[in-house]
């Protein structure tokens, strides 16, 4: 009898309990379905509403948009500093009385600083729990100060140190700017990402035109070209009397490099103030990572983007491969940009002004490519664009090599434009592909890419400066072509 009662109780209670669970789960499913539907309707309404209407209505969206514009202006200044360095290198040598091999330490110091700045600011960015816009603002402050000081550093060691500090600020800005933009927009930020790098390219394209008129004039009466025994021309010997004399007797006042540097320092200052204002008045909620673990954020974003989850080992392998790719790419970008003017003066015997103009052609095509990239990023997958652009880069460097070898000077202009176009979109596309298909681009991931970039930029100037100074300026073409082929592989 007790057994029968027990069975009756079981049959009475168990199905009811299961039915209650089913009702709860079914209700949860309906809630999730309704939330997903509401989310898709909201996204559709936002798309139909238009940017201007949403800017007026949504305060959080407006703040994110303004911060993105602040980052864009900061990257315009960063691009300016990169673009005017190549034409300025000849005058930086005059100011410090150094050979090209010694002056390559300016680039190496900048790359070392970039590396350290990327690491430090990447860690600080991920540790910040409140408003992360401050990390971008303080990086721009560092740029403002160093830009104002550099043209007055006629002591060689001081000039190297200031380029290290310049790299610290630039690396910090590059890391925090990319990471902050992606954290604001996530998978919807591909066009914004291309936009800030488009602003970077505009700054790089304008700066040679501004810098060129203030470069020290040619001193033809004292110019001498000495051939080495092996038949090649040493860049260190292709100088005016200013670069061969001691710093005490050196007429460094002939260089008016302080004018373009003061201009870009002022522009950096105008980027700093809005960023601090936006950071102080921010009303956005704290970053989701301050509440959730990194792994849970990865899972949420993977589900949101509806992509296949990769194992940790596969993510690490792809990330390391991309770091190598980025390192070689940035070695080419910085090496070509910084040494193109010197290559044109020493190998092709162009004037410094003409050399600065061909650098501007590189940056103009680079800018056009970045602008086109804003729209191409919406149409094509990042990995396909990266492959096409890498092949185009090889063709551009092959054109530089053949044009210099056969003295086809029009080919130098055309090939410089092709190289600029090919280089334009690769760097932001790596970030976009990583965010879209591999893992979220946090401050740490951004700093890893920039560490790789800094290592590449650090090694190339040493090798290029030594080979171009002691062997032949043609080593610029040899190394650029070789590195682009390695990147394709």
Short mmCIF file of C-alpha atoms in Angstrom, two decimals:
data_model
loop_
_atom_site.label_atom_id
_atom_site.label_comp_id
_atom_site.label_asym_id
_atom_site.label_seq_id
_atom_site.Cartn_x
_atom_site.Cartn_y
_atom_site.Cartn_z
CA UNK A 1 0.00 0.00 0.00
CA UNK A 2 2.84 2.39 0.90
CA UNK A 3 4.55 1.53 -2.40
CA UNK A 4 1.37 2.23 -4.37
CA UNK A 5 0.90 5.58 -2.63
CA UNK A 6 4.51 6.46 -3.36
CA UNK A 7 4.03 5.67 -7.05
CA UNK A 8 0.84 7.74 -7.12
CA UNK A 9 2.67 10.68 -5.54
CA UNK A 10 5.52 10.33 -8.07
CA UNK A 11 3.18 10.19 -11.03
CA UNK A 12 1.25 13.09 -9.63
CA UNK A 13 4.18 15.38 -8.92
CA UNK A 14 6.91 14.59 -11.48
CA UNK A 15 5.06 15.41 -14.70
CA UNK A 16 3.72 18.58 -13.18
CA UNK A 17 7.26 19.58 -12.19
CA UNK A 18 8.55 18.85 -15.69
CA UNK A 19 5.64 20.74 -17.20
CA UNK A 20 6.43 23.77 -15.01
CA UNK A 21 10.08 23.67 -16.17
CA UNK A 22 8.92 23.45 -19.76
CA UNK A 23 6.66 26.46 -19.26
CA UNK A 24 9.54 28.48 -17.74
CA UNK A 25 11.98 27.52 -20.51
CA UNK A 26 9.35 28.24 -23.13
CA UNK A 27 8.71 31.64 -21.57
CA UNK A 28 12.47 32.40 -21.52
CA UNK A 29 12.69 31.43 -25.16
CA UNK A 30 9.83 33.77 -26.03
CA UNK A 31 11.49 36.58 -24.06
CA UNK A 32 14.80 36.07 -25.90
CA UNK A 33 12.96 35.92 -29.21
CA UNK A 34 11.10 39.15 -28.44
CA UNK A 35 14.36 40.84 -27.35
CA UNK A 36 16.10 39.74 -30.55
CA UNK A 37 13.16 40.97 -32.62
CA UNK A 38 13.10 44.30 -30.80
CA UNK A 39 16.86 44.63 -31.31
CA UNK A 40 16.60 43.97 -35.05
CA UNK A 41 13.66 46.41 -35.35
CA UNK A 42 15.66 49.05 -33.45
CA UNK A 43 18.70 48.54 -35.70
CA UNK A 44 16.47 48.77 -38.80
CA UNK A 45 14.86 51.96 -37.47
CA UNK A 46 18.31 53.45 -36.75
CA UNK A 47 19.42 52.73 -40.32
CA UNK A 48 16.27 54.35 -41.74
CA UNK A 49 16.49 57.29 -39.36
CA UNK A 50 19.75 58.63 -40.70
CA UNK A 51 22.85 59.93 -38.95
CA UNK A 52 21.75 63.54 -38.42
CA UNK A 53 18.39 62.62 -36.89
CA UNK A 54 20.01 60.08 -34.60
CA UNK A 55 22.69 62.55 -33.56
CA UNK A 56 19.96 64.94 -32.43
CA UNK A 57 17.93 62.26 -30.65
CA UNK A 58 20.50 59.88 -29.11
CA UNK A 59 22.96 61.52 -26.66
CA UNK A 60 25.12 58.38 -26.30
CA UNK A 61 25.38 57.95 -30.07
CA UNK A 62 26.24 61.65 -30.40
CA UNK A 63 29.02 61.32 -27.82
CA UNK A 64 30.47 58.24 -29.53
CA UNK A 65 30.37 60.05 -32.86
CA UNK A 66 32.17 63.12 -31.47
CA UNK A 67 34.83 60.96 -29.82
CA UNK A 68 35.34 59.23 -33.19
CA UNK A 69 35.82 62.64 -34.84
CA UNK A 70 38.34 63.54 -32.12
CA UNK A 71 40.28 60.35 -32.80
CA UNK A 72 40.11 61.11 -36.54
CA UNK A 73 41.65 64.56 -36.04
CA UNK A 74 44.36 63.07 -33.81
CA UNK A 75 45.21 60.55 -36.53
CA UNK A 76 45.36 63.40 -39.04
CA UNK A 77 48.10 64.93 -36.87
CA UNK A 78 49.81 61.54 -36.47
CA UNK A 79 49.84 61.13 -40.25
CA UNK A 80 51.27 64.63 -40.63
CA UNK A 81 54.19 63.76 -38.33
CA UNK A 82 54.88 60.59 -40.34
CA UNK A 83 54.58 62.31 -43.72
CA UNK A 84 56.94 65.19 -43.04
CA UNK A 85 59.69 63.08 -41.47
CA UNK A 86 61.09 61.81 -44.80
CA UNK A 87 61.62 65.28 -46.35
CA UNK A 88 62.76 66.63 -42.95
CA UNK A 89 65.44 63.96 -42.56
CA UNK A 90 67.93 65.86 -44.73
CA UNK A 91 67.53 68.98 -42.57
CA UNK A 92 67.63 66.98 -39.34
CA UNK A 93 71.04 65.78 -40.54
CA UNK A 94 72.08 69.39 -41.13
CA UNK A 95 70.90 70.44 -37.66
CA UNK A 96 72.85 67.64 -35.96
CA UNK A 97 75.80 67.40 -38.44
CA UNK A 98 75.36 63.67 -39.02
CA UNK A 99 75.66 61.14 -41.84
CA UNK A 100 72.71 59.08 -43.05
CA UNK A 101 73.91 56.07 -41.04
CA UNK A 102 73.92 58.17 -37.86
CA UNK A 103 70.60 59.82 -38.72
CA UNK A 104 68.98 56.39 -39.08
CA UNK A 105 69.13 56.32 -35.25
CA UNK A 106 66.34 58.93 -35.30
CA UNK A 107 64.06 56.40 -37.01
CA UNK A 108 65.27 53.54 -34.83
CA UNK A 109 64.73 55.63 -31.68
CA UNK A 110 61.25 56.53 -32.88
CA UNK A 111 60.48 52.84 -33.48
CA UNK A 112 61.80 51.84 -30.03
CA UNK A 113 59.58 54.50 -28.46
CA UNK A 114 56.65 53.34 -30.60
CA UNK A 115 57.17 49.80 -29.35
CA UNK A 116 57.30 50.81 -25.67
CA UNK A 117 54.39 53.24 -26.06
CA UNK A 118 52.26 50.53 -27.68
CA UNK A 119 52.91 48.07 -24.85
CA UNK A 120 52.47 50.52 -21.98
CA UNK A 121 49.37 52.27 -23.34
CA UNK A 122 47.80 48.97 -24.40
CA UNK A 123 48.07 47.69 -20.82
CA UNK A 124 46.85 51.00 -19.36
CA UNK A 125 43.91 51.07 -21.78
CA UNK A 126 42.71 47.60 -20.73
CA UNK A 127 43.15 48.44 -17.03
CA UNK A 128 41.10 51.64 -17.25
CA UNK A 129 37.60 51.11 -15.87
CA UNK A 130 36.15 54.59 -16.44
CA UNK A 131 36.56 56.97 -19.38
CA UNK A 132 39.21 55.63 -21.79
CA UNK A 133 39.25 58.75 -23.94
CA UNK A 134 41.84 60.18 -21.51
CA UNK A 135 44.39 57.64 -22.78
CA UNK A 136 44.10 59.09 -26.30
CA UNK A 137 44.16 62.69 -25.05
CA UNK A 138 47.35 62.27 -23.00
CA UNK A 139 49.10 60.57 -25.94
CA UNK A 140 48.37 63.64 -28.09
CA UNK A 141 49.73 65.91 -25.33
CA UNK A 142 53.03 64.02 -25.52
CA UNK A 143 53.13 64.54 -29.28
CA UNK A 144 52.50 68.27 -28.90
CA UNK A 145 55.46 68.80 -26.58
CA UNK A 146 57.99 66.71 -28.54
CA UNK A 147 57.04 68.27 -31.89
CA UNK A 148 57.68 71.73 -30.47
CA UNK A 149 61.12 70.72 -29.13
CA UNK A 150 62.62 68.54 -31.93
CA UNK A 151 63.80 71.28 -34.39
CA UNK A 152 65.86 72.92 -31.60
CA UNK A 153 67.81 69.77 -30.66
CA UNK A 154 71.12 70.35 -32.46
CA UNK A 155 72.87 67.94 -30.05
CA UNK A 156 72.77 64.51 -31.68
CA UNK A 157 72.00 62.46 -28.55
CA UNK A 158 69.21 64.85 -27.55
CA UNK A 159 67.68 64.56 -31.02
CA UNK A 160 67.67 60.75 -30.73
CA UNK A 161 66.07 60.97 -27.27
CA UNK A 162 63.32 63.29 -28.51
CA UNK A 163 62.49 60.88 -31.33
CA UNK A 164 62.17 58.13 -28.72
CA UNK A 165 59.66 60.32 -26.82
CA UNK A 166 57.92 61.08 -30.09
CA UNK A 167 57.59 57.34 -30.69
CA UNK A 168 56.21 56.82 -27.17
CA UNK A 169 53.43 59.31 -27.82
CA UNK A 170 52.75 58.06 -31.36
CA UNK A 171 52.64 54.39 -30.30
CA UNK A 172 50.31 55.27 -27.45
CA UNK A 173 47.99 57.20 -29.76
CA UNK A 174 47.97 54.47 -32.41
CA UNK A 175 47.14 51.75 -29.87
CA UNK A 176 44.54 53.60 -27.81
CA UNK A 177 42.93 55.28 -30.83
CA UNK A 178 42.31 52.01 -32.68
CA UNK A 179 41.25 50.13 -29.53
CA UNK A 180 38.91 52.90 -28.34
CA UNK A 181 37.24 53.21 -31.75
CA UNK A 182 36.65 49.47 -31.99
CA UNK A 183 35.35 49.32 -28.38
CA UNK A 184 32.88 52.10 -29.26
CA UNK A 185 31.48 50.53 -32.44
CA UNK A 186 32.58 46.86 -32.44
CA UNK A 187 31.70 45.04 -35.70
CA UNK A 188 29.90 48.16 -37.01
CA UNK A 189 33.13 50.16 -36.90
CA UNK A 190 34.81 49.03 -40.15
CA UNK A 191 33.99 52.27 -41.97
CA UNK A 192 34.98 54.35 -38.93
CA UNK A 193 38.26 52.44 -38.78
CA UNK A 194 38.98 53.19 -42.43
CA UNK A 195 37.96 56.82 -41.79
CA UNK A 196 40.55 57.48 -39.06
CA UNK A 197 43.26 55.94 -41.25
CA UNK A 198 41.99 58.05 -44.15
CA UNK A 199 42.51 61.11 -41.91
CA UNK A 200 46.01 59.77 -41.16
CA UNK A 201 46.71 59.60 -44.89
CA UNK A 202 45.42 63.16 -45.52
CA UNK A 203 47.84 64.47 -42.90
CA UNK A 204 50.69 62.56 -44.52
CA UNK A 205 49.79 63.86 -47.99
CA UNK A 206 49.61 67.53 -46.96
CA UNK A 207 52.72 67.67 -44.77
CA UNK A 208 55.43 67.37 -47.49
CA UNK A 209 53.96 70.41 -49.29
CA UNK A 210 54.06 72.41 -46.06
CA UNK A 211 57.54 71.21 -45.08
CA UNK A 212 59.22 71.55 -48.52
CA UNK A 213 59.41 75.39 -48.72
CA UNK A 214 61.11 75.61 -45.30
CA UNK A 215 63.92 73.14 -46.01
CA UNK A 216 67.47 74.49 -46.13
CA UNK A 217 68.42 75.72 -49.63
CA UNK A 218 70.91 73.82 -51.76
CA UNK A 219 74.50 75.04 -51.48
CA UNK A 220 75.75 74.24 -54.98
CA UNK A 221 79.12 75.96 -54.61
CA UNK A 222 80.21 73.59 -51.87
CA UNK A 223 78.51 70.45 -53.08
CA UNK A 224 80.85 67.57 -53.76
CA UNK A 225 80.25 64.03 -54.84
CA UNK A 226 82.94 61.50 -53.99
CA UNK A 227 82.95 58.08 -55.61
CA UNK A 228 84.09 55.09 -53.64
CA UNK A 229 86.70 52.69 -55.00
CA UNK A 230 83.98 50.13 -55.74
CA UNK A 231 82.30 52.60 -58.10
CA UNK A 232 79.23 53.45 -56.01
CA UNK A 233 78.42 56.85 -54.58
CA UNK A 234 78.34 57.22 -50.80
CA UNK A 235 75.38 59.25 -49.55
CA UNK A 236 77.45 60.48 -46.63
CA UNK A 237 79.85 62.12 -49.11
CA UNK A 238 77.10 63.74 -51.17
CA UNK A 239 76.78 66.71 -48.85
CA UNK A 240 77.15 70.43 -48.61
CA UNK A 241 79.83 71.98 -46.45
CA UNK A 242 77.35 72.28 -43.58
CA UNK A 243 77.03 68.55 -43.03
CA UNK A 244 80.78 67.98 -42.98
CA UNK A 245 81.71 70.61 -40.44
CA UNK A 246 81.52 70.38 -36.65
CA UNK A 247 78.33 71.36 -34.87
CA UNK A 248 80.03 74.44 -33.38
CA UNK A 249 80.71 75.99 -36.82
CA UNK A 250 77.60 74.58 -38.42
CA UNK A 251 75.21 77.15 -39.95
CA UNK A 252 72.09 75.37 -38.62
CA UNK A 253 70.10 78.61 -38.73
CA UNK A 254 69.83 78.10 -42.50
CA UNK A 255 67.29 75.41 -41.76
CA UNK A 256 63.83 76.77 -40.92
CA UNK A 257 62.51 73.38 -39.93
CA UNK A 258 61.09 74.87 -36.74
CA UNK A 259 58.28 76.49 -38.81
CA UNK A 260 56.59 73.27 -40.07
CA UNK A 261 57.22 71.57 -36.72
CA UNK A 262 55.54 74.47 -34.90
CA UNK A 263 52.56 74.22 -37.27
CA UNK A 264 52.02 70.52 -36.55
CA UNK A 265 52.57 71.09 -32.81
CA UNK A 266 49.73 73.63 -32.88
CA UNK A 267 47.51 71.16 -34.76
CA UNK A 268 48.24 68.54 -32.11
CA UNK A 269 47.20 71.01 -29.45
CA UNK A 270 43.86 71.59 -31.21
CA UNK A 271 43.26 67.81 -31.08
CA UNK A 272 44.05 67.61 -27.37
CA UNK A 273 41.50 70.10 -26.04
CA UNK A 274 38.31 68.53 -27.54
CA UNK A 275 39.36 65.06 -26.36
CA UNK A 276 39.78 66.24 -22.77
CA UNK A 277 36.42 68.05 -22.91
CA UNK A 278 34.68 64.90 -24.23
CA UNK A 279 36.37 62.75 -21.59
CA UNK A 280 35.35 65.09 -18.75
CA UNK A 281 31.72 65.37 -19.88
CA UNK A 282 31.23 61.70 -20.83
CA UNK A 283 27.88 60.09 -19.94
CA UNK A 284 28.50 56.71 -21.52
CA UNK A 285 28.22 53.60 -19.29
CA UNK A 286 31.41 51.81 -18.23
CA UNK A 287 32.97 49.31 -20.61
CA UNK A 288 31.41 45.86 -20.56
CA UNK A 289 34.80 44.29 -19.88
CA UNK A 290 34.82 45.81 -16.40
CA UNK A 291 31.90 43.53 -15.52
CA UNK A 292 32.46 40.43 -17.65
CA UNK A 293 35.54 38.33 -18.09
CA UNK A 294 37.47 38.52 -21.36
CA UNK A 295 36.42 34.99 -22.33
CA UNK A 296 32.73 35.74 -21.81
CA UNK A 297 33.07 38.90 -23.88
CA UNK A 298 34.70 36.83 -26.66
CA UNK A 299 31.77 34.38 -26.58
CA UNK A 300 29.15 37.15 -26.61
CA UNK A 301 30.79 38.89 -29.55
CA UNK A 302 31.22 35.60 -31.44
CA UNK A 303 27.49 34.92 -31.02
CA UNK A 304 26.62 38.49 -32.03
CA UNK A 305 28.68 38.23 -35.21
CA UNK A 306 27.43 34.68 -35.91
CA UNK A 307 30.88 33.34 -36.78
CA UNK A 308 32.45 29.96 -36.17
CA UNK A 309 34.31 29.90 -32.87
CA UNK A 310 38.02 29.19 -33.16
CA UNK A 311 40.06 27.27 -30.63
CA UNK A 312 42.53 29.18 -28.48
CA UNK A 313 45.45 27.53 -30.28
CA UNK A 314 44.11 28.51 -33.70
CA UNK A 315 43.49 32.09 -32.56
CA UNK A 316 47.08 32.30 -31.25
CA UNK A 317 48.47 30.89 -34.52
CA UNK A 318 46.52 33.32 -36.70
CA UNK A 319 47.39 36.23 -34.38
CA UNK A 320 51.13 35.46 -34.55
CA UNK A 321 50.95 35.14 -38.35
CA UNK A 322 49.20 38.50 -38.57
CA UNK A 323 51.81 40.06 -36.27
CA UNK A 324 54.59 38.91 -38.64
CA UNK A 325 52.63 40.24 -41.60
CA UNK A 326 52.04 43.61 -39.89
CA UNK A 327 55.71 43.83 -38.84
CA UNK A 328 56.98 43.39 -42.41
CA UNK A 329 54.30 45.67 -43.83
CA UNK A 330 55.14 48.53 -41.43
CA UNK A 331 58.85 48.02 -42.08
CA UNK A 332 58.13 48.65 -45.76
CA UNK A 333 55.78 51.57 -45.16
CA UNK A 334 58.12 53.46 -42.83
CA UNK A 335 61.26 52.54 -44.77
CA UNK A 336 59.88 53.65 -48.14
CA UNK A 337 58.31 56.84 -46.75
CA UNK A 338 61.41 57.88 -44.76
CA UNK A 339 64.07 57.02 -47.35
CA UNK A 340 62.28 57.89 -50.60
CA UNK A 341 63.42 61.54 -50.55
CA UNK A 342 67.00 60.54 -49.73
CA UNK A 343 66.92 57.90 -52.50
CA UNK A 344 65.77 60.50 -55.05
CA UNK A 345 68.46 63.02 -54.03
CA UNK A 346 71.38 60.60 -53.85
CA UNK A 347 70.58 58.07 -56.59
CA UNK A 348 68.59 60.15 -59.07
CA UNK A 349 70.29 63.50 -58.25
CA UNK A 350 66.97 65.33 -57.80
CA UNK A 351 66.64 68.48 -55.72
CA UNK A 352 65.32 68.21 -52.17
CA UNK A 353 62.16 70.02 -53.16
CA UNK A 354 61.44 67.58 -56.01
CA UNK A 355 62.16 64.69 -53.64
CA UNK A 356 59.62 66.08 -51.17
CA UNK A 357 57.05 66.34 -53.99
CA UNK A 358 57.45 62.68 -54.97
CA UNK A 359 56.96 61.84 -51.29
CA UNK A 360 53.76 63.88 -51.46
CA UNK A 361 52.65 61.86 -54.52
CA UNK A 362 53.08 58.70 -52.45
CA UNK A 363 50.94 60.21 -49.68
CA UNK A 364 48.27 61.54 -52.08
CA UNK A 365 47.71 58.10 -53.59
CA UNK A 366 47.84 56.68 -50.07
CA UNK A 367 45.08 59.12 -49.09
CA UNK A 368 42.92 58.30 -52.12
CA UNK A 369 43.27 54.60 -51.31
CA UNK A 370 42.19 55.19 -47.70
CA UNK A 371 39.14 57.14 -48.87
CA UNK A 372 38.13 54.42 -51.33
CA UNK A 373 38.70 51.88 -48.56
CA UNK A 374 35.85 53.37 -46.52
CA UNK A 375 33.43 52.06 -49.17
CA UNK A 376 35.31 48.91 -50.22
CA UNK A 377 35.30 47.73 -46.59
CA UNK A 378 31.49 47.52 -46.78
CA UNK A 379 31.55 45.39 -49.93
CA UNK A 380 34.53 43.00 -49.78
CA UNK A 381 35.89 40.72 -47.08
CA UNK A 382 39.05 42.16 -45.47
CA UNK A 383 41.20 39.10 -46.22
CA UNK A 384 40.47 39.30 -49.98
CA UNK A 385 41.39 42.99 -50.09
CA UNK A 386 44.63 42.32 -48.17
CA UNK A 387 45.68 39.71 -50.76
CA UNK A 388 44.91 41.95 -53.77
CA UNK A 389 46.74 44.93 -52.23
CA UNK A 390 49.82 42.85 -51.40
CA UNK A 391 50.11 41.74 -55.04
CA UNK A 392 49.72 45.37 -56.15
CA UNK A 393 52.46 46.36 -53.71
CA UNK A 394 54.91 43.94 -55.34
CA UNK A 395 54.15 45.44 -58.76
CA UNK A 396 54.76 48.96 -57.39
CA UNK A 397 58.16 48.11 -55.90
CA UNK A 398 59.12 46.24 -59.07
CA UNK A 399 58.34 49.49 -60.95
CA UNK A 400 60.59 51.48 -58.57
CA UNK A 401 63.43 49.00 -59.12
CA UNK A 402 63.17 48.95 -62.93
CA UNK A 403 62.63 52.73 -63.25
CA UNK A 404 65.72 53.54 -61.16
CA UNK A 405 67.81 50.89 -62.92
CA UNK A 406 66.97 52.17 -66.41
CA UNK A 407 66.64 55.86 -65.43
CA UNK A 408 62.97 56.04 -66.40
CA UNK A 409 62.10 58.89 -64.04
CA UNK A 410 58.42 59.04 -64.96
CA UNK A 411 58.23 55.48 -63.68
CA UNK A 412 59.37 56.64 -60.24
CA UNK A 413 56.39 58.99 -60.01
CA UNK A 414 53.93 56.36 -61.25
CA UNK A 415 55.34 53.56 -59.09
CA UNK A 416 55.37 55.75 -55.97
CA UNK A 417 51.67 56.35 -56.54
CA UNK A 418 51.00 52.62 -57.00
CA UNK A 419 52.92 51.81 -53.79
CA UNK A 420 50.94 54.43 -51.86
CA UNK A 421 47.64 53.06 -53.19
CA UNK A 422 48.59 49.48 -52.33
CA UNK A 423 49.78 50.34 -48.82
CA UNK A 424 46.79 52.51 -47.99
CA UNK A 425 44.24 50.00 -46.70
CA UNK A 426 46.31 47.06 -45.42
CA UNK A 427 46.87 48.17 -41.81
CA UNK A 428 43.24 48.98 -40.88
CA UNK A 429 42.06 45.89 -42.79
CA UNK A 430 44.16 43.68 -40.49
CA UNK A 431 42.36 45.19 -37.48
CA UNK A 432 38.97 44.79 -39.21
CA UNK A 433 39.60 41.16 -40.16
CA UNK A 434 40.78 40.32 -36.63
CA UNK A 435 37.71 41.93 -35.05
CA UNK A 436 35.33 40.39 -37.57
CA UNK A 437 36.60 36.82 -37.79
CA UNK A 438 39.12 35.99 -35.07
CA UNK A 439 38.81 37.77 -31.69
CA UNK A 440 37.87 41.18 -30.24
CA UNK A 441 40.53 43.86 -30.73
CA UNK A 442 41.22 44.90 -27.14
CA UNK A 443 44.00 47.24 -26.03
CA UNK A 444 46.26 44.19 -25.63
CA UNK A 445 45.58 42.89 -29.15
CA UNK A 446 46.07 46.36 -30.64
CA UNK A 447 49.36 46.74 -28.75
CA UNK A 448 50.55 43.32 -30.03
CA UNK A 449 50.02 44.48 -33.62
CA UNK A 450 51.82 47.74 -32.91
CA UNK A 451 54.68 45.93 -31.16
CA UNK A 452 55.16 43.93 -34.36
CA UNK A 453 54.90 47.14 -36.38
CA UNK A 454 57.51 48.84 -34.20
CA UNK A 455 59.94 45.93 -34.44
CA UNK A 456 59.72 46.02 -38.22
CA UNK A 457 60.14 49.79 -38.30
CA UNK A 458 63.05 49.52 -35.87
CA UNK A 459 65.12 47.05 -37.88
CA UNK A 460 64.60 48.45 -41.38
CA UNK A 461 66.18 51.92 -40.87
CA UNK A 462 69.37 50.38 -39.45
CA UNK A 463 69.74 47.99 -42.38
CA UNK A 464 68.70 50.53 -45.03
CA UNK A 465 70.85 53.33 -43.59
CA UNK A 466 73.95 51.11 -43.50
CA UNK A 467 73.50 49.61 -46.98
CA UNK A 468 72.49 52.86 -48.69
CA UNK A 469 75.35 54.74 -47.02
CA UNK A 470 78.10 52.16 -47.57
CA UNK A 471 77.02 50.32 -50.71
CA UNK A 472 74.34 51.79 -52.99
CA UNK A 473 71.07 53.76 -52.69
CA UNK A 474 69.51 51.00 -54.84
CA UNK A 475 69.28 48.87 -51.70
CA UNK A 476 66.03 50.71 -50.95
CA UNK A 477 64.47 49.12 -54.05
CA UNK A 478 66.06 45.71 -53.38
CA UNK A 479 64.82 45.45 -49.79
CA UNK A 480 61.34 46.83 -50.46
CA UNK A 481 60.77 44.35 -53.30
CA UNK A 482 62.10 41.43 -51.26
CA UNK A 483 59.97 42.25 -48.20
CA UNK A 484 56.80 42.61 -50.26
CA UNK A 485 57.34 39.14 -51.77
CA UNK A 486 57.90 37.67 -48.28
CA UNK A 487 54.62 39.23 -47.13
CA UNK A 488 52.73 37.68 -50.02
CA UNK A 489 54.12 34.26 -49.05
#
